[in-house]
mmCIF file of N, CA and C and ligand atoms in Angstrom:
data_model
loop_
_atom_site.group_PDB
_atom_site.id
_atom_site.type_symbol
_atom_site.label_atom_id
_atom_site.label_comp_id
_atom_site.label_asym_id
_atom_site.label_seq_id
_atom_site.Cartn_x
_atom_site.Cartn_y
_atom_site.Cartn_z
ATOM 1 N N MET A 1 176.519 -88.981 -164.278
ATOM 2 C CA MET A 1 176.550 -89.484 -162.907
ATOM 3 C C MET A 1 175.140 -89.505 -162.335
ATOM 4 N N LYS A 2 174.850 -90.561 -161.595
ATOM 5 C CA LYS A 2 173.524 -90.752 -161.011
ATOM 6 C C LYS A 2 173.620 -90.613 -159.487
ATOM 7 N N ASN A 3 172.609 -89.985 -158.880
ATOM 8 C CA ASN A 3 172.529 -89.910 -157.424
ATOM 9 C C ASN A 3 171.494 -90.898 -156.924
ATOM 10 N N ILE A 4 171.838 -91.606 -155.879
ATOM 11 C CA ILE A 4 170.855 -92.427 -155.172
ATOM 12 C C ILE A 4 170.556 -91.709 -153.866
ATOM 13 N N LYS A 5 169.274 -91.533 -153.567
ATOM 14 C CA LYS A 5 168.867 -90.898 -152.299
ATOM 15 C C LYS A 5 168.201 -91.955 -151.429
ATOM 16 N N ILE A 6 168.605 -92.020 -150.183
ATOM 17 C CA ILE A 6 167.938 -92.935 -149.252
ATOM 18 C C ILE A 6 167.643 -92.196 -147.954
ATOM 19 N N LYS A 7 166.619 -92.676 -147.257
ATOM 20 C CA LYS A 7 166.297 -92.151 -145.926
ATOM 21 C C LYS A 7 166.490 -93.275 -144.932
ATOM 22 N N THR A 8 167.467 -93.124 -144.039
ATOM 23 C CA THR A 8 167.675 -94.158 -143.029
ATOM 24 C C THR A 8 166.693 -93.939 -141.885
ATOM 25 N N LYS A 9 166.410 -95.038 -141.169
ATOM 26 C CA LYS A 9 165.370 -94.988 -140.131
ATOM 27 C C LYS A 9 165.943 -95.023 -138.721
ATOM 28 N N GLY A 10 167.092 -95.684 -138.569
ATOM 29 C CA GLY A 10 167.666 -95.838 -137.228
ATOM 30 C C GLY A 10 168.965 -95.076 -137.082
ATOM 31 N N LYS A 11 169.508 -95.092 -135.863
ATOM 32 C CA LYS A 11 170.807 -94.445 -135.631
ATOM 33 C C LYS A 11 171.892 -95.148 -136.438
ATOM 34 N N TYR A 12 171.842 -96.498 -136.405
ATOM 35 C CA TYR A 12 172.771 -97.302 -137.209
ATOM 36 C C TYR A 12 171.953 -98.100 -138.208
ATOM 37 N N GLU A 13 172.402 -98.103 -139.444
ATOM 38 C CA GLU A 13 171.673 -98.878 -140.446
ATOM 39 C C GLU A 13 172.596 -99.244 -141.598
ATOM 40 N N VAL A 14 172.420 -100.458 -142.105
ATOM 41 C CA VAL A 14 173.141 -100.913 -143.294
ATOM 42 C C VAL A 14 172.086 -101.150 -144.368
ATOM 43 N N VAL A 15 172.164 -100.385 -145.467
ATOM 44 C CA VAL A 15 171.130 -100.410 -146.504
ATOM 45 C C VAL A 15 171.713 -100.970 -147.804
ATOM 46 N N ASP A 16 171.094 -102.023 -148.325
ATOM 47 C CA ASP A 16 171.554 -102.632 -149.576
ATOM 48 C C ASP A 16 171.148 -101.741 -150.760
ATOM 49 N N ILE A 17 172.128 -101.282 -151.536
ATOM 50 C CA ILE A 17 171.846 -100.416 -152.689
ATOM 51 C C ILE A 17 172.288 -101.096 -153.996
ATOM 52 N N THR A 18 172.505 -102.413 -153.945
ATOM 53 C CA THR A 18 173.020 -103.138 -155.119
ATOM 54 C C THR A 18 172.125 -102.963 -156.343
ATOM 55 N N SER A 19 170.811 -103.130 -156.173
ATOM 56 C CA SER A 19 169.920 -103.076 -157.346
ATOM 57 C C SER A 19 169.904 -101.680 -157.964
ATOM 58 N N GLU A 20 170.002 -100.631 -157.148
ATOM 59 C CA GLU A 20 170.042 -99.264 -157.673
ATOM 60 C C GLU A 20 171.328 -99.024 -158.476
ATOM 61 N N VAL A 21 172.443 -99.585 -157.998
ATOM 62 C CA VAL A 21 173.706 -99.444 -158.722
ATOM 63 C C VAL A 21 173.659 -100.261 -160.015
ATOM 64 N N GLU A 22 173.127 -101.479 -159.921
ATOM 65 C CA GLU A 22 173.050 -102.367 -161.082
ATOM 66 C C GLU A 22 172.257 -101.732 -162.217
ATOM 67 N N GLU A 23 171.207 -101.009 -161.859
ATOM 68 C CA GLU A 23 170.376 -100.324 -162.843
ATOM 69 C C GLU A 23 171.221 -99.349 -163.678
ATOM 70 N N GLN A 24 172.238 -98.755 -163.069
ATOM 71 C CA GLN A 24 173.057 -97.740 -163.749
ATOM 72 C C GLN A 24 174.100 -98.330 -164.685
ATOM 73 N N VAL A 25 174.363 -99.645 -164.568
ATOM 74 C CA VAL A 25 175.429 -100.248 -165.390
ATOM 75 C C VAL A 25 174.891 -101.228 -166.428
ATOM 76 N N LYS A 26 173.571 -101.378 -166.524
ATOM 77 C CA LYS A 26 173.011 -102.451 -167.362
ATOM 78 C C LYS A 26 173.325 -102.286 -168.851
ATOM 79 N N HIS A 27 173.654 -101.060 -169.297
ATOM 80 C CA HIS A 27 173.993 -100.854 -170.708
ATOM 81 C C HIS A 27 175.506 -100.750 -170.941
ATOM 82 N N LEU A 28 176.295 -100.953 -169.904
ATOM 83 C CA LEU A 28 177.755 -100.831 -170.020
ATOM 84 C C LEU A 28 178.356 -102.188 -170.386
ATOM 85 N N ASP A 29 179.069 -102.240 -171.520
ATOM 86 C CA ASP A 29 179.685 -103.505 -171.940
ATOM 87 C C ASP A 29 180.836 -103.871 -171.003
ATOM 88 N N GLU A 30 181.721 -102.892 -170.790
ATOM 89 C CA GLU A 30 182.860 -103.168 -169.912
ATOM 90 C C GLU A 30 183.342 -101.863 -169.283
ATOM 91 N N GLY A 31 183.678 -101.897 -167.988
ATOM 92 C CA GLY A 31 184.151 -100.702 -167.315
ATOM 93 C C GLY A 31 184.152 -100.889 -165.813
ATOM 94 N N ILE A 32 184.085 -99.760 -165.114
ATOM 95 C CA ILE A 32 184.013 -99.801 -163.655
ATOM 96 C C ILE A 32 182.930 -98.846 -163.186
ATOM 97 N N VAL A 33 182.448 -99.089 -161.979
ATOM 98 C CA VAL A 33 181.519 -98.154 -161.356
ATOM 99 C C VAL A 33 182.073 -97.790 -159.978
ATOM 100 N N ILE A 34 182.087 -96.484 -159.731
ATOM 101 C CA ILE A 34 182.516 -95.976 -158.422
ATOM 102 C C ILE A 34 181.263 -95.595 -157.649
ATOM 103 N N VAL A 35 181.144 -96.130 -156.447
ATOM 104 C CA VAL A 35 180.010 -95.838 -155.574
ATOM 105 C C VAL A 35 180.572 -95.056 -154.392
ATOM 106 N N TYR A 36 180.146 -93.792 -154.265
ATOM 107 C CA TYR A 36 180.780 -92.871 -153.309
ATOM 108 C C TYR A 36 179.717 -92.103 -152.536
ATOM 109 N N THR A 37 179.914 -91.984 -151.241
ATOM 110 C CA THR A 37 178.969 -91.195 -150.450
ATOM 111 C C THR A 37 179.665 -89.966 -149.850
ATOM 112 N N PRO A 38 179.074 -88.789 -150.029
ATOM 113 C CA PRO A 38 179.721 -87.555 -149.556
ATOM 114 C C PRO A 38 179.300 -87.194 -148.126
ATOM 115 N N HIS A 39 179.389 -88.164 -147.220
ATOM 116 C CA HIS A 39 178.980 -87.921 -145.834
ATOM 117 C C HIS A 39 180.097 -88.316 -144.879
ATOM 118 N N ALA A 40 180.286 -87.507 -143.826
ATOM 119 C CA ALA A 40 181.372 -87.750 -142.870
ATOM 120 C C ALA A 40 181.006 -88.767 -141.802
ATOM 121 N N THR A 41 179.731 -89.207 -141.783
ATOM 122 C CA THR A 41 179.320 -90.219 -140.800
ATOM 123 C C THR A 41 178.613 -91.396 -141.483
ATOM 124 N N GLY A 42 178.895 -91.569 -142.779
ATOM 125 C CA GLY A 42 178.371 -92.706 -143.542
ATOM 126 C C GLY A 42 179.506 -93.364 -144.295
ATOM 127 N N ALA A 43 179.267 -94.585 -144.797
ATOM 128 C CA ALA A 43 180.320 -95.324 -145.499
ATOM 129 C C ALA A 43 179.695 -96.306 -146.484
ATOM 130 N N ILE A 44 180.541 -96.820 -147.374
ATOM 131 C CA ILE A 44 180.110 -97.826 -148.351
ATOM 132 C C ILE A 44 180.906 -99.108 -148.109
ATOM 133 N N ILE A 45 180.196 -100.242 -148.091
ATOM 134 C CA ILE A 45 180.872 -101.544 -147.949
ATOM 135 C C ILE A 45 180.415 -102.501 -149.042
ATOM 136 N N LEU A 46 181.267 -103.496 -149.316
ATOM 137 C CA LEU A 46 180.881 -104.657 -150.113
ATOM 138 C C LEU A 46 180.847 -105.820 -149.139
ATOM 139 N N ASN A 47 179.660 -106.378 -148.948
ATOM 140 C CA ASN A 47 179.579 -107.530 -148.048
ATOM 141 C C ASN A 47 178.272 -108.262 -148.241
ATOM 142 N N GLU A 48 178.076 -109.298 -147.461
ATOM 143 C CA GLU A 48 176.881 -110.124 -147.614
ATOM 144 C C GLU A 48 175.650 -109.420 -147.056
ATOM 145 N N ASN A 49 174.548 -109.567 -147.785
ATOM 146 C CA ASN A 49 173.273 -109.092 -147.272
ATOM 147 C C ASN A 49 172.211 -110.185 -147.323
ATOM 148 N N TYR A 50 172.595 -111.394 -147.751
ATOM 149 C CA TYR A 50 171.638 -112.503 -147.772
ATOM 150 C C TYR A 50 171.148 -112.751 -146.349
ATOM 151 N N ASP A 51 172.098 -112.752 -145.419
ATOM 152 C CA ASP A 51 171.745 -112.797 -143.998
ATOM 153 C C ASP A 51 171.820 -111.368 -143.470
ATOM 154 N N PRO A 52 170.685 -110.726 -143.190
ATOM 155 C CA PRO A 52 170.713 -109.324 -142.735
ATOM 156 C C PRO A 52 171.409 -109.133 -141.391
ATOM 157 N N ASN A 53 171.641 -110.238 -140.653
ATOM 158 C CA ASN A 53 172.348 -110.120 -139.376
ATOM 159 C C ASN A 53 173.803 -109.697 -139.564
ATOM 160 N N ILE A 54 174.355 -109.893 -140.771
ATOM 161 C CA ILE A 54 175.747 -109.467 -140.988
ATOM 162 C C ILE A 54 175.862 -107.955 -140.836
ATOM 163 N N GLY A 55 174.916 -107.219 -141.389
ATOM 164 C CA GLY A 55 174.916 -105.767 -141.216
ATOM 165 C C GLY A 55 174.841 -105.387 -139.748
ATOM 166 N N LYS A 56 173.978 -106.091 -139.000
ATOM 167 C CA LYS A 56 173.860 -105.818 -137.553
ATOM 168 C C LYS A 56 175.152 -106.170 -136.828
ATOM 169 N N ASP A 57 175.786 -107.284 -137.255
ATOM 170 C CA ASP A 57 177.062 -107.686 -136.632
ATOM 171 C C ASP A 57 178.147 -106.652 -136.898
ATOM 172 N N ILE A 58 178.188 -106.123 -138.119
ATOM 173 C CA ILE A 58 179.202 -105.114 -138.457
ATOM 174 C C ILE A 58 179.008 -103.874 -137.583
ATOM 175 N N VAL A 59 177.762 -103.443 -137.471
ATOM 176 C CA VAL A 59 177.449 -102.272 -136.648
ATOM 177 C C VAL A 59 177.835 -102.527 -135.183
ATOM 178 N N GLU A 60 177.499 -103.735 -134.677
ATOM 179 C CA GLU A 60 177.795 -104.052 -133.274
ATOM 180 C C GLU A 60 179.303 -104.160 -133.031
ATOM 181 N N ALA A 61 180.002 -104.782 -133.978
ATOM 182 C CA ALA A 61 181.455 -104.926 -133.829
ATOM 183 C C ALA A 61 182.131 -103.558 -133.799
ATOM 184 N N LEU A 62 181.702 -102.677 -134.703
ATOM 185 C CA LEU A 62 182.291 -101.333 -134.723
ATOM 186 C C LEU A 62 181.974 -100.575 -133.439
ATOM 187 N N ASP A 63 180.775 -100.804 -132.913
ATOM 188 C CA ASP A 63 180.379 -100.128 -131.677
ATOM 189 C C ASP A 63 181.225 -100.603 -130.492
ATOM 190 N N LYS A 64 181.624 -101.890 -130.506
ATOM 191 C CA LYS A 64 182.477 -102.411 -129.430
ATOM 192 C C LYS A 64 183.885 -101.826 -129.527
ATOM 193 N N ILE A 65 184.383 -101.724 -130.761
ATOM 194 C CA ILE A 65 185.743 -101.205 -130.970
ATOM 195 C C ILE A 65 185.787 -99.694 -130.743
ATOM 196 N N ILE A 66 184.702 -99.016 -131.175
ATOM 197 C CA ILE A 66 184.649 -97.552 -131.128
ATOM 198 C C ILE A 66 183.375 -97.141 -130.383
ATOM 199 N N PRO A 67 183.392 -97.221 -129.050
ATOM 200 C CA PRO A 67 182.170 -96.894 -128.295
ATOM 201 C C PRO A 67 181.830 -95.411 -128.363
ATOM 202 N N GLU A 68 180.564 -95.128 -128.138
ATOM 203 C CA GLU A 68 180.094 -93.739 -128.179
ATOM 204 C C GLU A 68 180.428 -93.020 -126.874
ATOM 205 N N GLY A 69 180.458 -91.688 -126.936
ATOM 206 C CA GLY A 69 180.466 -90.860 -125.733
ATOM 207 C C GLY A 69 181.815 -90.617 -125.092
ATOM 208 N N LYS A 70 182.923 -90.835 -125.830
ATOM 209 C CA LYS A 70 184.236 -90.629 -125.198
ATOM 210 C C LYS A 70 185.216 -89.877 -126.096
ATOM 211 N N TRP A 71 184.676 -89.139 -127.066
ATOM 212 C CA TRP A 71 185.552 -88.503 -128.054
ATOM 213 C C TRP A 71 185.476 -86.984 -127.956
ATOM 214 N N MET A 72 186.574 -86.310 -128.243
ATOM 215 C CA MET A 72 186.634 -84.845 -128.141
ATOM 216 C C MET A 72 185.567 -84.192 -129.016
ATOM 217 N N HIS A 73 185.317 -84.770 -130.206
ATOM 218 C CA HIS A 73 184.346 -84.185 -131.130
ATOM 219 C C HIS A 73 182.915 -84.229 -130.570
ATOM 220 N N ASP A 74 182.656 -85.069 -129.570
ATOM 221 C CA ASP A 74 181.302 -85.147 -128.988
ATOM 222 C C ASP A 74 180.849 -83.782 -128.447
ATOM 223 N N ALA A 75 181.807 -82.942 -128.043
ATOM 224 C CA ALA A 75 181.466 -81.602 -127.542
ATOM 225 C C ALA A 75 180.863 -80.738 -128.636
ATOM 226 N N VAL A 76 181.116 -81.065 -129.897
ATOM 227 C CA VAL A 76 180.601 -80.265 -131.020
ATOM 228 C C VAL A 76 179.180 -80.698 -131.380
ATOM 229 N N ASP A 77 179.009 -81.976 -131.778
ATOM 230 C CA ASP A 77 177.658 -82.438 -132.122
ATOM 231 C C ASP A 77 177.414 -83.902 -131.739
ATOM 232 N N ASP A 78 178.163 -84.370 -130.741
ATOM 233 C CA ASP A 78 177.884 -85.654 -130.098
ATOM 234 C C ASP A 78 177.906 -86.849 -131.056
ATOM 235 N N ASN A 79 178.770 -86.817 -132.051
ATOM 236 C CA ASN A 79 178.830 -87.974 -132.954
ATOM 237 C C ASN A 79 180.274 -88.342 -133.332
ATOM 238 N N GLY A 80 181.171 -88.201 -132.359
ATOM 239 C CA GLY A 80 182.578 -88.520 -132.606
ATOM 240 C C GLY A 80 182.777 -89.955 -133.067
ATOM 241 N N ALA A 81 182.067 -90.906 -132.452
ATOM 242 C CA ALA A 81 182.218 -92.321 -132.818
ATOM 243 C C ALA A 81 181.815 -92.534 -134.281
ATOM 244 N N ALA A 82 180.744 -91.871 -134.710
ATOM 245 C CA ALA A 82 180.264 -92.040 -136.093
ATOM 246 C C ALA A 82 181.317 -91.574 -137.097
ATOM 247 N N HIS A 83 181.997 -90.456 -136.785
ATOM 248 C CA HIS A 83 183.048 -89.971 -137.692
ATOM 249 C C HIS A 83 184.202 -90.974 -137.784
ATOM 250 N N ILE A 84 184.589 -91.550 -136.651
ATOM 251 C CA ILE A 84 185.721 -92.497 -136.637
ATOM 252 C C ILE A 84 185.360 -93.759 -137.428
ATOM 253 N N LYS A 85 184.143 -94.277 -137.211
ATOM 254 C CA LYS A 85 183.697 -95.472 -137.948
ATOM 255 C C LYS A 85 183.697 -95.202 -139.461
ATOM 256 N N ALA A 86 183.159 -94.056 -139.851
ATOM 257 C CA ALA A 86 183.091 -93.710 -141.276
ATOM 258 C C ALA A 86 184.501 -93.575 -141.870
ATOM 259 N N ALA A 87 185.428 -93.024 -141.086
ATOM 260 C CA ALA A 87 186.802 -92.853 -141.583
ATOM 261 C C ALA A 87 187.484 -94.202 -141.779
ATOM 262 N N ILE A 88 187.231 -95.142 -140.881
ATOM 263 C CA ILE A 88 187.865 -96.467 -140.972
ATOM 264 C C ILE A 88 187.278 -97.266 -142.139
ATOM 265 N N ILE A 89 185.956 -97.267 -142.277
ATOM 266 C CA ILE A 89 185.310 -98.064 -143.338
ATOM 267 C C ILE A 89 185.529 -97.419 -144.708
ATOM 268 N N GLY A 90 185.405 -96.111 -144.788
ATOM 269 C CA GLY A 90 185.679 -95.405 -146.042
ATOM 270 C C GLY A 90 184.433 -95.072 -146.832
ATOM 271 N N PRO A 91 184.517 -94.008 -147.643
ATOM 272 C CA PRO A 91 183.329 -93.477 -148.328
ATOM 273 C C PRO A 91 183.033 -94.075 -149.691
ATOM 274 N N SER A 92 183.858 -95.023 -150.190
ATOM 275 C CA SER A 92 183.588 -95.494 -151.555
ATOM 276 C C SER A 92 184.060 -96.922 -151.786
ATOM 277 N N GLU A 93 183.497 -97.514 -152.831
ATOM 278 C CA GLU A 93 183.946 -98.813 -153.343
ATOM 279 C C GLU A 93 183.918 -98.726 -154.867
ATOM 280 N N THR A 94 184.779 -99.492 -155.507
ATOM 281 C CA THR A 94 184.827 -99.582 -156.963
ATOM 282 C C THR A 94 184.519 -101.024 -157.350
ATOM 283 N N VAL A 95 183.627 -101.205 -158.341
ATOM 284 C CA VAL A 95 183.257 -102.555 -158.772
ATOM 285 C C VAL A 95 183.463 -102.644 -160.290
ATOM 286 N N ILE A 96 184.020 -103.751 -160.742
ATOM 287 C CA ILE A 96 184.206 -104.008 -162.168
ATOM 288 C C ILE A 96 182.870 -104.415 -162.783
ATOM 289 N N VAL A 97 182.627 -103.918 -164.008
ATOM 290 C CA VAL A 97 181.387 -104.226 -164.731
ATOM 291 C C VAL A 97 181.747 -104.939 -166.028
ATOM 292 N N LYS A 98 181.015 -106.014 -166.344
ATOM 293 C CA LYS A 98 181.204 -106.725 -167.607
ATOM 294 C C LYS A 98 179.841 -107.146 -168.133
ATOM 295 N N GLU A 99 179.601 -106.822 -169.404
ATOM 296 C CA GLU A 99 178.333 -107.162 -170.069
ATOM 297 C C GLU A 99 177.117 -106.762 -169.228
ATOM 298 N N GLY A 100 177.179 -105.544 -168.705
ATOM 299 C CA GLY A 100 176.049 -104.990 -167.975
ATOM 300 C C GLY A 100 175.830 -105.532 -166.580
ATOM 301 N N LYS A 101 176.776 -106.342 -166.098
ATOM 302 C CA LYS A 101 176.629 -106.962 -164.769
ATOM 303 C C LYS A 101 177.756 -106.536 -163.843
ATOM 304 N N LEU A 102 177.397 -106.222 -162.608
ATOM 305 C CA LEU A 102 178.401 -105.983 -161.575
ATOM 306 C C LEU A 102 179.138 -107.291 -161.314
ATOM 307 N N GLN A 103 180.455 -107.246 -161.293
ATOM 308 C CA GLN A 103 181.235 -108.471 -161.072
ATOM 309 C C GLN A 103 181.428 -108.691 -159.565
ATOM 310 N N LEU A 104 180.309 -108.874 -158.897
ATOM 311 C CA LEU A 104 180.325 -109.139 -157.459
ATOM 312 C C LEU A 104 180.376 -110.638 -157.225
ATOM 313 N N GLY A 105 180.925 -111.052 -156.092
ATOM 314 C CA GLY A 105 180.895 -112.450 -155.702
ATOM 315 C C GLY A 105 179.478 -112.846 -155.305
ATOM 316 N N THR A 106 179.254 -114.147 -155.214
ATOM 317 C CA THR A 106 177.915 -114.669 -154.879
ATOM 318 C C THR A 106 177.354 -114.015 -153.623
ATOM 319 N N TRP A 107 178.216 -113.776 -152.649
ATOM 320 C CA TRP A 107 177.734 -113.266 -151.367
ATOM 321 C C TRP A 107 178.079 -111.801 -151.146
ATOM 322 N N GLN A 108 178.393 -111.114 -152.222
ATOM 323 C CA GLN A 108 178.708 -109.685 -152.068
ATOM 324 C C GLN A 108 177.548 -108.812 -152.525
ATOM 325 N N ASN A 109 177.262 -107.810 -151.729
ATOM 326 C CA ASN A 109 176.315 -106.763 -152.089
ATOM 327 C C ASN A 109 176.985 -105.423 -151.811
ATOM 328 N N ILE A 110 176.426 -104.373 -152.396
ATOM 329 C CA ILE A 110 176.913 -103.020 -152.133
ATOM 330 C C ILE A 110 175.965 -102.396 -151.114
ATOM 331 N N CYS A 111 176.508 -101.961 -150.004
ATOM 332 C CA CYS A 111 175.651 -101.414 -148.941
ATOM 333 C C CYS A 111 176.161 -100.054 -148.466
ATOM 334 N N PHE A 112 175.199 -99.193 -148.133
ATOM 335 C CA PHE A 112 175.502 -97.928 -147.461
ATOM 336 C C PHE A 112 175.375 -98.159 -145.964
ATOM 337 N N CYS A 113 176.340 -97.665 -145.192
ATOM 338 C CA CYS A 113 176.284 -97.763 -143.727
ATOM 339 C C CYS A 113 176.041 -96.376 -143.150
ATOM 340 N N ASP A 114 174.991 -96.262 -142.362
ATOM 341 C CA ASP A 114 174.762 -95.012 -141.626
ATOM 342 C C ASP A 114 175.185 -95.223 -140.182
ATOM 343 N N PHE A 115 176.083 -94.369 -139.699
ATOM 344 C CA PHE A 115 176.532 -94.462 -138.308
ATOM 345 C C PHE A 115 175.956 -93.337 -137.454
ATOM 346 N N ASP A 116 175.120 -92.482 -138.053
ATOM 347 C CA ASP A 116 174.549 -91.346 -137.304
ATOM 348 C C ASP A 116 173.192 -90.944 -137.887
ATOM 349 N N GLY A 117 172.333 -91.931 -138.041
ATOM 350 C CA GLY A 117 171.004 -91.650 -138.573
ATOM 351 C C GLY A 117 170.027 -91.315 -137.472
ATOM 352 N N PRO A 118 168.753 -91.210 -137.787
ATOM 353 C CA PRO A 118 168.235 -91.273 -139.164
ATOM 354 C C PRO A 118 168.475 -89.963 -139.917
ATOM 355 N N ARG A 119 168.811 -90.102 -141.189
ATOM 356 C CA ARG A 119 169.075 -88.940 -142.039
ATOM 357 C C ARG A 119 168.730 -89.266 -143.482
ATOM 358 N N GLU A 120 168.604 -88.206 -144.282
ATOM 359 C CA GLU A 120 168.535 -88.409 -145.727
ATOM 360 C C GLU A 120 169.970 -88.444 -146.235
ATOM 361 N N ARG A 121 170.285 -89.469 -147.001
ATOM 362 C CA ARG A 121 171.659 -89.684 -147.454
ATOM 363 C C ARG A 121 171.730 -89.762 -148.975
ATOM 364 N N THR A 122 172.870 -89.356 -149.507
ATOM 365 C CA THR A 122 173.102 -89.381 -150.950
ATOM 366 C C THR A 122 174.286 -90.293 -151.261
ATOM 367 N N ILE A 123 174.160 -91.053 -152.333
ATOM 368 C CA ILE A 123 175.264 -91.864 -152.842
ATOM 369 C C ILE A 123 175.433 -91.512 -154.315
ATOM 370 N N TYR A 124 176.640 -91.155 -154.730
ATOM 371 C CA TYR A 124 176.940 -90.886 -156.134
ATOM 372 C C TYR A 124 177.400 -92.172 -156.812
ATOM 373 N N VAL A 125 176.895 -92.391 -158.025
ATOM 374 C CA VAL A 125 177.275 -93.571 -158.796
ATOM 375 C C VAL A 125 177.882 -93.077 -160.103
ATOM 376 N N LYS A 126 179.186 -93.284 -160.269
ATOM 377 C CA LYS A 126 179.895 -92.835 -161.465
ATOM 378 C C LYS A 126 180.319 -94.052 -162.277
ATOM 379 N N VAL A 127 179.786 -94.135 -163.504
ATOM 380 C CA VAL A 127 180.077 -95.259 -164.401
ATOM 381 C C VAL A 127 181.157 -94.817 -165.389
ATOM 382 N N ILE A 128 182.210 -95.616 -165.523
ATOM 383 C CA ILE A 128 183.318 -95.292 -166.420
ATOM 384 C C ILE A 128 183.540 -96.438 -167.396
ATOM 385 N N LYS A 129 183.435 -96.141 -168.706
ATOM 386 C CA LYS A 129 183.686 -97.157 -169.741
ATOM 387 C C LYS A 129 185.167 -97.473 -169.843
ATOM 388 N N GLY A 130 185.466 -98.696 -170.226
ATOM 389 C CA GLY A 130 186.867 -98.990 -170.490
ATOM 390 C C GLY A 130 187.244 -100.416 -170.176
HETATM 391 ZN ZN1 LIG B 201 180.161 -84.353 -136.088
#
């Protein structure tokens, strides 16, 4: 298993990690890769990154649906909205691998979402043959 470490810069950030994941599967003939983040205020998505505004739109849309500053957990460490966003989006994605290539669509990338940055974040990449 490989760890990817990233440092986010803003409170909200969507970081493309596709090339780091691809590096881990280049010798795999056929199988799957699980991309998982062990953080309660971060998430993994498969979506477009060709237009970086999509990441900003996702962050803004989630902020409209789940505004900050109105959750019981805010009394603990003021990040209730970040926990809810992370729970809805989810901590992992699974991608099929064939002949060393991620079987992503033309407009799909693998991205880490930070809802409570800036922080140092870890993503686990587990490659499974089969
Ligand atoms: Zn918290």
